[in-house]
Amino acid sequence: MATKIYIVYYSTYGHVEKLAHEILKGASSVEGVEAKLWQVPETLPEEVLGKLGAPPKSDVPVITASELPEADGFIFGFPTRYGMMAAQFKAFFDSTGGLWRTQQLAGKPAGIFFSTGSQGGGQETTALTAITQLVHHGMIFVPVGYTGGAGMFELEKVRGGSPYGAGTLAGDGSRQPSELELQLAFHQGQYFAGIAKKFKASA
C-alpha cells in the first residue's frame, strides 16, 4: 500500500504555493509514495484580499481537519507573520481539537516549509514556533537538516530555507522563489517521503 503524504499549505501571493508544487514533485519521485496538495481555508473576506492585491486562489482542493488522519505524513507550509505562521494556518490548526483529543495524528511524521519577507524575517523562527502545534498532536518533526547539499551553504546569493525546511524570500512580493530555493523544496519533498515511507514500513 502506498505511503500517503499530504502537502498542506496556505499562500497569500503564491510564493508558498510554488514551493508546495516543487515539494510535491520531490515526494512523488519516491517509489511507493502518493503525494497530494491541499490548501487550508482562507479566513479573509474577498474585499480585504482585493485590497491586499492577492491573486485568486488556485484550484488545489481545500482541506478539512477530518481529512488529516487519512495521511501517513504531512509537510505543512505557510508564510510568516511577525516570525510565526500566518493566522489562516493557525486557524486551521485550531480546528483540529477533535484530532488532538483522540491523538489521531500521534506518531505521524511532519515537515515544515515557509516564506518570509526578508532574510531576518523568520526563516528559522517561523518553523520553530510552529513545532508546538506538532508537539501537542504527538507528531514527529522531520527537519531537512543539511541534507540538501552545497546550496544550503551558499553565501553569495540571497536565498531562503534553513535546516528546518525549505523557504523563500518574498521581499515586497515581486521576488519569486529562486532556482536554489526550488531545489531545496524538491529535496525536502524527496527526503521527507523517504523518511515517511520507512515509518510506515516499520509500523
mmCIF file with all atom_site columns, N, CA and C in Angstrom, residues 53-108:
data_model
loop_
_atom_site.group_PDB
_atom_site.id
_atom_site.type_symbol
_atom_site.label_atom_id
_atom_site.label_alt_id
_atom_site.label_comp_id
_atom_site.label_asym_id
_atom_site.label_entity_id
_atom_site.label_seq_id
_atom_site.pdbx_PDB_ins_code
_atom_site.Cartn_x
_atom_site.Cartn_y
_atom_site.Cartn_z
_atom_site.occupancy
_atom_site.B_iso_or_equiv
_atom_site.pdbx_formal_charge
_atom_site.auth_seq_id
_atom_site.auth_comp_id
_atom_site.auth_asym_id
_atom_site.auth_atom_id
_atom_site.pdbx_PDB_model_num
ATOM 1   N N  . GLY A 1 53  ? -4.228  43.061 -2.867 1.00 0.00 ? 53  GLY A N  1
ATOM 2   C CA . GLY A 1 53  ? -3.672  42.715 -4.174 1.00 0.00 ? 53  GLY A CA 1
ATOM 3   C C  . GLY A 1 53  ? -3.369  41.238 -4.321 1.00 0.00 ? 53  GLY A C  1
ATOM 4   N N  . ALA A 1 54  ? -4.041  40.409 -3.518 1.00 0.00 ? 54  ALA A N  1
ATOM 5   C CA . ALA A 1 54  ? -3.819  38.958 -3.573 1.00 0.00 ? 54  ALA A CA 1
ATOM 6   C C  . ALA A 1 54  ? -4.489  38.371 -4.809 1.00 0.00 ? 54  ALA A C  1
ATOM 7   N N  . PRO A 1 55  ? -3.799  37.486 -5.529 1.00 0.00 ? 55  PRO A N  1
ATOM 8   C CA . PRO A 1 55  ? -4.401  36.854 -6.709 1.00 0.00 ? 55  PRO A CA 1
ATOM 9   C C  . PRO A 1 55  ? -5.470  35.846 -6.300 1.00 0.00 ? 55  PRO A C  1
ATOM 10  N N  . PRO A 1 56  ? -6.330  35.440 -7.239 1.00 0.00 ? 56  PRO A N  1
ATOM 11  C CA . PRO A 1 56  ? -7.349  34.424 -6.921 1.00 0.00 ? 56  PRO A CA 1
ATOM 12  C C  . PRO A 1 56  ? -6.693  33.119 -6.486 1.00 0.00 ? 56  PRO A C  1
ATOM 13  N N  . LYS A 1 57  ? -7.377  32.358 -5.650 1.00 0.00 ? 57  LYS A N  1
ATOM 14  C CA . LYS A 1 57  ? -6.859  31.067 -5.201 1.00 0.00 ? 57  LYS A CA 1
ATOM 15  C C  . LYS A 1 57  ? -6.839  30.077 -6.364 1.00 0.00 ? 57  LYS A C  1
ATOM 16  N N  . SER A 1 58  ? -5.904  29.147 -6.299 1.00 0.00 ? 58  SER A N  1
ATOM 17  C CA . SER A 1 58  ? -5.804  28.115 -7.335 1.00 0.00 ? 58  SER A CA 1
ATOM 18  C C  . SER A 1 58  ? -6.894  27.064 -7.110 1.00 0.00 ? 58  SER A C  1
ATOM 19  N N  . ASP A 1 59  ? -6.925  26.069 -7.989 1.00 0.00 ? 59  ASP A N  1
ATOM 20  C CA . ASP A 1 59  ? -7.945  25.021 -7.873 1.00 0.00 ? 59  ASP A CA 1
ATOM 21  C C  . ASP A 1 59  ? -7.503  23.856 -6.991 1.00 0.00 ? 59  ASP A C  1
ATOM 22  N N  . VAL A 1 60  ? -6.405  24.023 -6.248 1.00 0.00 ? 60  VAL A N  1
ATOM 23  C CA . VAL A 1 60  ? -5.982  22.991 -5.296 1.00 0.00 ? 60  VAL A CA 1
ATOM 24  C C  . VAL A 1 60  ? -7.088  22.849 -4.250 1.00 0.00 ? 60  VAL A C  1
ATOM 25  N N  . PRO A 1 61  ? -7.523  21.618 -3.954 1.00 0.00 ? 61  PRO A N  1
ATOM 26  C CA . PRO A 1 61  ? -8.643  21.444 -3.017 1.00 0.00 ? 61  PRO A CA 1
ATOM 27  C C  . PRO A 1 61  ? -8.352  21.976 -1.617 1.00 0.00 ? 61  PRO A C  1
ATOM 28  N N  . VAL A 1 62  ? -9.415  22.407 -0.956 1.00 0.00 ? 62  VAL A N  1
ATOM 29  C CA . VAL A 1 62  ? -9.319  22.922 0.412  1.00 0.00 ? 62  VAL A CA 1
ATOM 30  C C  . VAL A 1 62  ? -9.560  21.765 1.381  1.00 0.00 ? 62  VAL A C  1
ATOM 31  N N  . ILE A 1 63  ? -8.665  21.629 2.346  1.00 0.00 ? 63  ILE A N  1
ATOM 32  C CA . ILE A 1 63  ? -8.731  20.510 3.282  1.00 0.00 ? 63  ILE A CA 1
ATOM 33  C C  . ILE A 1 63  ? -9.555  20.863 4.515  1.00 0.00 ? 63  ILE A C  1
ATOM 34  N N  . THR A 1 64  ? -10.117 19.834 5.131  1.00 0.00 ? 64  THR A N  1
ATOM 35  C CA . THR A 1 64  ? -10.758 19.980 6.435  1.00 0.00 ? 64  THR A CA 1
ATOM 36  C C  . THR A 1 64  ? -9.977  19.120 7.419  1.00 0.00 ? 64  THR A C  1
ATOM 37  N N  . ALA A 1 65  ? -10.087 19.438 8.689  1.00 0.00 ? 65  ALA A N  1
ATOM 38  C CA . ALA A 1 65  ? -9.338  18.708 9.707  1.00 0.00 ? 65  ALA A CA 1
ATOM 39  C C  . ALA A 1 65  ? -9.636  17.208 9.674  1.00 0.00 ? 65  ALA A C  1
ATOM 40  N N  . SER A 1 66  ? -10.865 16.849 9.365  1.00 0.00 ? 66  SER A N  1
ATOM 41  C CA . SER A 1 66  ? -11.266 15.435 9.388  1.00 0.00 ? 66  SER A CA 1
ATOM 42  C C  . SER A 1 66  ? -10.552 14.593 8.338  1.00 0.00 ? 66  SER A C  1
ATOM 43  N N  . GLU A 1 67  ? -9.937  15.264 7.342  1.00 0.00 ? 67  GLU A N  1
ATOM 44  C CA . GLU A 1 67  ? -9.235  14.518 6.283  1.00 0.00 ? 67  GLU A CA 1
ATOM 45  C C  . GLU A 1 67  ? -7.774  14.213 6.634  1.00 0.00 ? 67  GLU A C  1
ATOM 46  N N  . LEU A 1 68  ? -7.258  14.844 7.653  1.00 0.00 ? 68  LEU A N  1
ATOM 47  C CA . LEU A 1 68  ? -5.850  14.657 8.008  1.00 0.00 ? 68  LEU A CA 1
ATOM 48  C C  . LEU A 1 68  ? -5.492  13.215 8.380  1.00 0.00 ? 68  LEU A C  1
ATOM 49  N N  . PRO A 1 69  ? -6.314  12.503 9.161  1.00 0.00 ? 69  PRO A N  1
ATOM 50  C CA . PRO A 1 69  ? -5.923  11.147 9.564  1.00 0.00 ? 69  PRO A CA 1
ATOM 51  C C  . PRO A 1 69  ? -5.706  10.167 8.416  1.00 0.00 ? 69  PRO A C  1
ATOM 52  N N  . GLU A 1 70  ? -6.201  10.504 7.218  1.00 0.00 ? 70  GLU A N  1
ATOM 53  C CA . GLU A 1 70  ? -6.024  9.615  6.064  1.00 0.00 ? 70  GLU A CA 1
ATOM 54  C C  . GLU A 1 70  ? -4.561  9.510  5.648  1.00 0.00 ? 70  GLU A C  1
ATOM 55  N N  . ALA A 1 71  ? -3.764  10.519 5.980  1.00 0.00 ? 71  ALA A N  1
ATOM 56  C CA . ALA A 1 71  ? -2.372  10.572 5.517  1.00 0.00 ? 71  ALA A CA 1
ATOM 57  C C  . ALA A 1 71  ? -1.427  9.883  6.487  1.00 0.00 ? 71  ALA A C  1
ATOM 58  N N  . ASP A 1 72  ? -0.284  9.450  5.936  1.00 0.00 ? 72  ASP A N  1
ATOM 59  C CA . ASP A 1 72  ? 0.771   8.831  6.746  1.00 0.00 ? 72  ASP A CA 1
ATOM 60  C C  . ASP A 1 72  ? 1.800   9.858  7.200  1.00 0.00 ? 72  ASP A C  1
ATOM 61  N N  . GLY A 1 73  ? 1.803   11.030 6.551  1.00 0.00 ? 73  GLY A N  1
ATOM 62  C CA . GLY A 1 73  ? 2.751   12.080 6.904  1.00 0.00 ? 73  GLY A CA 1
ATOM 63  C C  . GLY A 1 73  ? 2.333   13.398 6.274  1.00 0.00 ? 73  GLY A C  1
ATOM 64  N N  . PHE A 1 74  ? 2.871   14.485 6.810  1.00 0.00 ? 74  PHE A N  1
ATOM 65  C CA . PHE A 1 74  ? 2.470   15.815 6.359  1.00 0.00 ? 74  PHE A CA 1
ATOM 66  C C  . PHE A 1 74  ? 3.672   16.730 6.179  1.00 0.00 ? 74  PHE A C  1
ATOM 67  N N  . ILE A 1 75  ? 3.566   17.621 5.196  1.00 0.00 ? 75  ILE A N  1
ATOM 68  C CA . ILE A 1 75  ? 4.510   18.730 5.079  1.00 0.00 ? 75  ILE A CA 1
ATOM 69  C C  . ILE A 1 75  ? 3.650   19.987 5.033  1.00 0.00 ? 75  ILE A C  1
ATOM 70  N N  . PHE A 1 76  ? 3.771   20.806 6.071  1.00 0.00 ? 76  PHE A N  1
ATOM 71  C CA . PHE A 1 76  ? 2.945   21.994 6.231  1.00 0.00 ? 76  PHE A CA 1
ATOM 72  C C  . PHE A 1 76  ? 3.707   23.242 5.790  1.00 0.00 ? 76  PHE A C  1
ATOM 73  N N  . GLY A 1 77  ? 3.048   24.105 4.997  1.00 0.00 ? 77  GLY A N  1
ATOM 74  C CA . GLY A 1 77  ? 3.714   25.310 4.508  1.00 0.00 ? 77  GLY A CA 1
ATOM 75  C C  . GLY A 1 77  ? 2.876   26.559 4.705  1.00 0.00 ? 77  GLY A C  1
ATOM 76  N N  . PHE A 1 78  ? 3.547   27.655 5.054  1.00 0.00 ? 78  PHE A N  1
ATOM 77  C CA . PHE A 1 78  ? 2.833   28.912 5.308  1.00 0.00 ? 78  PHE A CA 1
ATOM 78  C C  . PHE A 1 78  ? 3.784   30.095 5.251  1.00 0.00 ? 78  PHE A C  1
ATOM 79  N N  . PRO A 1 79  ? 3.250   31.283 4.981  1.00 0.00 ? 79  PRO A N  1
ATOM 80  C CA . PRO A 1 79  ? 4.064   32.498 5.072  1.00 0.00 ? 79  PRO A CA 1
ATOM 81  C C  . PRO A 1 79  ? 4.176   32.905 6.537  1.00 0.00 ? 79  PRO A C  1
ATOM 82  N N  . THR A 1 80  ? 5.144   33.753 6.827  1.00 0.00 ? 80  THR A N  1
ATOM 83  C CA . THR A 1 80  ? 5.297   34.227 8.196  1.00 0.00 ? 80  THR A CA 1
ATOM 84  C C  . THR A 1 80  ? 4.517   35.508 8.441  1.00 0.00 ? 80  THR A C  1
ATOM 85  N N  . ARG A 1 81  ? 4.102   35.674 9.656  1.00 0.00 ? 81  ARG A N  1
ATOM 86  C CA . ARG A 1 81  ? 3.524   36.931 10.127 1.00 0.00 ? 81  ARG A CA 1
ATOM 87  C C  . ARG A 1 81  ? 4.218   37.238 11.451 1.00 0.00 ? 81  ARG A C  1
ATOM 88  N N  . TYR A 1 82  ? 5.150   38.179 11.423 1.00 0.00 ? 82  TYR A N  1
ATOM 89  C CA . TYR A 1 82  ? 5.899   38.556 12.629 1.00 0.00 ? 82  TYR A CA 1
ATOM 90  C C  . TYR A 1 82  ? 6.625   37.362 13.262 1.00 0.00 ? 82  TYR A C  1
ATOM 91  N N  . GLY A 1 83  ? 7.231   36.529 12.409 1.00 0.00 ? 83  GLY A N  1
ATOM 92  C CA . GLY A 1 83  ? 8.038   35.415 12.906 1.00 0.00 ? 83  GLY A CA 1
ATOM 93  C C  . GLY A 1 83  ? 7.267   34.160 13.255 1.00 0.00 ? 83  GLY A C  1
ATOM 94  N N  . MET A 1 84  ? 5.963   34.153 12.972 1.00 0.00 ? 84  MET A N  1
ATOM 95  C CA . MET A 1 84  ? 5.146   32.969 13.251 1.00 0.00 ? 84  MET A CA 1
ATOM 96  C C  . MET A 1 84  ? 4.261   32.666 12.039 1.00 0.00 ? 84  MET A C  1
ATOM 97  N N  . MET A 1 85  ? 3.629   31.498 12.058 1.00 0.00 ? 85  MET A N  1
ATOM 98  C CA . MET A 1 85  ? 2.764   31.127 10.936 1.00 0.00 ? 85  MET A CA 1
ATOM 99  C C  . MET A 1 85  ? 1.614   32.113 10.766 1.00 0.00 ? 85  MET A C  1
ATOM 100 N N  . ALA A 1 86  ? 1.164   32.264 9.533  1.00 0.00 ? 86  ALA A N  1
ATOM 101 C CA . ALA A 1 86  ? 0.033   33.144 9.226  1.00 0.00 ? 86  ALA A CA 1
ATOM 102 C C  . ALA A 1 86  ? -1.217  32.678 9.971  1.00 0.00 ? 86  ALA A C  1
ATOM 103 N N  . ALA A 1 87  ? -2.081  33.633 10.307 1.00 0.00 ? 87  ALA A N  1
ATOM 104 C CA . ALA A 1 87  ? -3.288  33.343 11.086 1.00 0.00 ? 87  ALA A CA 1
ATOM 105 C C  . ALA A 1 87  ? -4.188  32.310 10.415 1.00 0.00 ? 87  ALA A C  1
ATOM 106 N N  . GLN A 1 88  ? -4.197  32.297 9.084  1.00 0.00 ? 88  GLN A N  1
ATOM 107 C CA . GLN A 1 88  ? -5.041  31.328 8.373  1.00 0.00 ? 88  GLN A CA 1
ATOM 108 C C  . GLN A 1 88  ? -4.645  29.897 8.713  1.00 0.00 ? 88  GLN A C  1
ATOM 109 N N  . PHE A 1 89  ? -3.327  29.662 8.795  1.00 0.00 ? 89  PHE A N  1
ATOM 110 C CA . PHE A 1 89  ? -2.888  28.297 9.104  1.00 0.00 ? 89  PHE A CA 1
ATOM 111 C C  . PHE A 1 89  ? -3.096  27.987 10.585 1.00 0.00 ? 89  PHE A C  1
ATOM 112 N N  . LYS A 1 90  ? -2.902  28.990 11.423 1.00 0.00 ? 90  LYS A N  1
ATOM 113 C CA . LYS A 1 90  ? -3.152  28.783 12.858 1.00 0.00 ? 90  LYS A CA 1
ATOM 114 C C  . LYS A 1 90  ? -4.625  28.469 13.077 1.00 0.00 ? 90  LYS A C  1
ATOM 115 N N  . ALA A 1 91  ? -5.503  29.145 12.344 1.00 0.00 ? 91  ALA A N  1
ATOM 116 C CA . ALA A 1 91  ? -6.940  28.874 12.456 1.00 0.00 ? 91  ALA A CA 1
ATOM 117 C C  . ALA A 1 91  ? -7.240  27.426 12.062 1.00 0.00 ? 91  ALA A C  1
ATOM 118 N N  . PHE A 1 92  ? -6.529  26.937 11.040 1.00 0.00 ? 92  PHE A N  1
ATOM 119 C CA . PHE A 1 92  ? -6.727  25.539 10.628 1.00 0.00 ? 92  PHE A CA 1
ATOM 120 C C  . PHE A 1 92  ? -6.280  24.597 11.739 1.00 0.00 ? 92  PHE A C  1
ATOM 121 N N  . PHE A 1 93  ? -5.112  24.848 12.308 1.00 0.00 ? 93  PHE A N  1
ATOM 122 C CA . PHE A 1 93  ? -4.644  24.005 13.416 1.00 0.00 ? 93  PHE A CA 1
ATOM 123 C C  . PHE A 1 93  ? -5.616  24.080 14.597 1.00 0.00 ? 93  PHE A C  1
ATOM 124 N N  . ASP A 1 94  ? -6.183  25.267 14.818 1.00 0.00 ? 94  ASP A N  1
ATOM 125 C CA . ASP A 1 94  ? -7.143  25.420 15.915 1.00 0.00 ? 94  ASP A CA 1
ATOM 126 C C  . ASP A 1 94  ? -8.399  24.578 15.682 1.00 0.00 ? 94  ASP A C  1
ATOM 127 N N  . SER A 1 95  ? -8.652  24.213 14.437 1.00 0.00 ? 95  SER A N  1
ATOM 128 C CA . SER A 1 95  ? -9.841  23.407 14.128 1.00 0.00 ? 95  SER A CA 1
ATOM 129 C C  . SER A 1 95  ? -9.599  21.909 14.322 1.00 0.00 ? 95  SER A C  1
ATOM 130 N N  . THR A 1 96  ? -8.372  21.551 14.726 1.00 0.00 ? 96  THR A N  1
ATOM 131 C CA . THR A 1 96  ? -8.032  20.125 14.852 1.00 0.00 ? 96  THR A CA 1
ATOM 132 C C  . THR A 1 96  ? -8.177  19.606 16.283 1.00 0.00 ? 96  THR A C  1
ATOM 133 N N  . GLY A 1 97  ? -8.948  20.314 17.101 1.00 0.00 ? 97  GLY A N  1
ATOM 134 C CA . GLY A 1 97  ? -9.118  19.917 18.502 1.00 0.00 ? 97  GLY A CA 1
ATOM 135 C C  . GLY A 1 97  ? -9.616  18.498 18.686 1.00 0.00 ? 97  GLY A C  1
ATOM 136 N N  . GLY A 1 98  ? -10.529 18.075 17.833 1.00 0.00 ? 98  GLY A N  1
ATOM 137 C CA . GLY A 1 98  ? -11.051 16.708 17.929 1.00 0.00 ? 98  GLY A CA 1
ATOM 138 C C  . GLY A 1 98  ? -9.973  15.667 17.692 1.00 0.00 ? 98  GLY A C  1
ATOM 139 N N  . LEU A 1 99  ? -9.090  15.950 16.750 1.00 0.00 ? 99  LEU A N  1
ATOM 140 C CA . LEU A 1 99  ? -7.983  15.032 16.460 1.00 0.00 ? 99  LEU A CA 1
ATOM 141 C C  . LEU A 1 99  ? -6.980  15.026 17.601 1.00 0.00 ? 99  LEU A C  1
ATOM 142 N N  . TRP A 1 100 ? -6.789  16.212 18.206 1.00 0.00 ? 100 TRP A N  1
ATOM 143 C CA . TRP A 1 100 ? -5.881  16.305 19.354 1.00 0.00 ? 100 TRP A CA 1
ATOM 144 C C  . TRP A 1 100 ? -6.411  15.482 20.532 1.00 0.00 ? 100 TRP A C  1
ATOM 145 N N  . ARG A 1 101 ? -7.721  15.596 20.776 1.00 0.00 ? 101 ARG A N  1
ATOM 146 C CA . ARG A 1 101 ? -8.321  14.883 21.907 1.00 0.00 ? 101 ARG A CA 1
ATOM 147 C C  . ARG A 1 101 ? -8.114  13.382 21.794 1.00 0.00 ? 101 ARG A C  1
ATOM 148 N N  . THR A 1 102 ? -8.215  12.871 20.574 1.00 0.00 ? 102 THR A N  1
ATOM 149 C CA . THR A 1 102 ? -8.079  11.425 20.350 1.00 0.00 ? 102 THR A CA 1
ATOM 150 C C  . THR A 1 102 ? -6.679  11.031 19.892 1.00 0.00 ? 102 THR A C  1
ATOM 151 N N  . GLN A 1 103 ? -5.800  12.025 19.732 1.00 0.00 ? 103 GLN A N  1
ATOM 152 C CA . GLN A 1 103 ? -4.408  11.796 19.322 1.00 0.00 ? 103 GLN A CA 1
ATOM 153 C C  . GLN A 1 103 ? -4.309  10.968 18.036 1.00 0.00 ? 103 GLN A C  1
ATOM 154 N N  . GLN A 1 104 ? -5.174  11.292 17.098 1.00 0.00 ? 104 GLN A N  1
ATOM 155 C CA . GLN A 1 104 ? -5.198  10.531 15.839 1.00 0.00 ? 104 GLN A CA 1
ATOM 156 C C  . GLN A 1 104 ? -3.994  10.807 14.940 1.00 0.00 ? 104 GLN A C  1
ATOM 157 N N  . LEU A 1 105 ? -3.265  11.889 15.204 1.00 0.00 ? 105 LEU A N  1
ATOM 158 C CA . LEU A 1 105 ? -2.099  12.212 14.374 1.00 0.00 ? 105 LEU A CA 1
ATOM 159 C C  . LEU A 1 105 ? -0.794  11.841 15.067 1.00 0.00 ? 105 LEU A C  1
ATOM 160 N N  . ALA A 1 106 ? -0.887  11.315 16.277 1.00 0.00 ? 106 ALA A N  1
ATOM 161 C CA . ALA A 1 106 ? 0.310   10.972 17.052 1.00 0.00 ? 106 ALA A CA 1
ATOM 162 C C  . ALA A 1 106 ? 1.151   9.926  16.327 1.00 0.00 ? 106 ALA A C  1
ATOM 163 N N  . GLY A 1 107 ? 2.460   10.147 16.334 1.00 0.00 ? 107 GLY A N  1
ATOM 164 C CA . GLY A 1 107 ? 3.386   9.202  15.718 1.00 0.00 ? 107 GLY A CA 1
ATOM 165 C C  . GLY A 1 107 ? 3.587   9.392  14.231 1.00 0.00 ? 107 GLY A C  1
ATOM 166 N N  . LYS A 1 108 ? 2.860   10.354 13.631 1.00 0.00 ? 108 LYS A N  1
ATOM 167 C CA . LYS A 1 108 ? 2.999   10.597 12.192 1.00 0.00 ? 108 LYS A CA 1
ATOM 168 C C  . LYS A 1 108 ? 4.075   11.659 11.955 1.00 0.00 ? 108 LYS A C  1
#
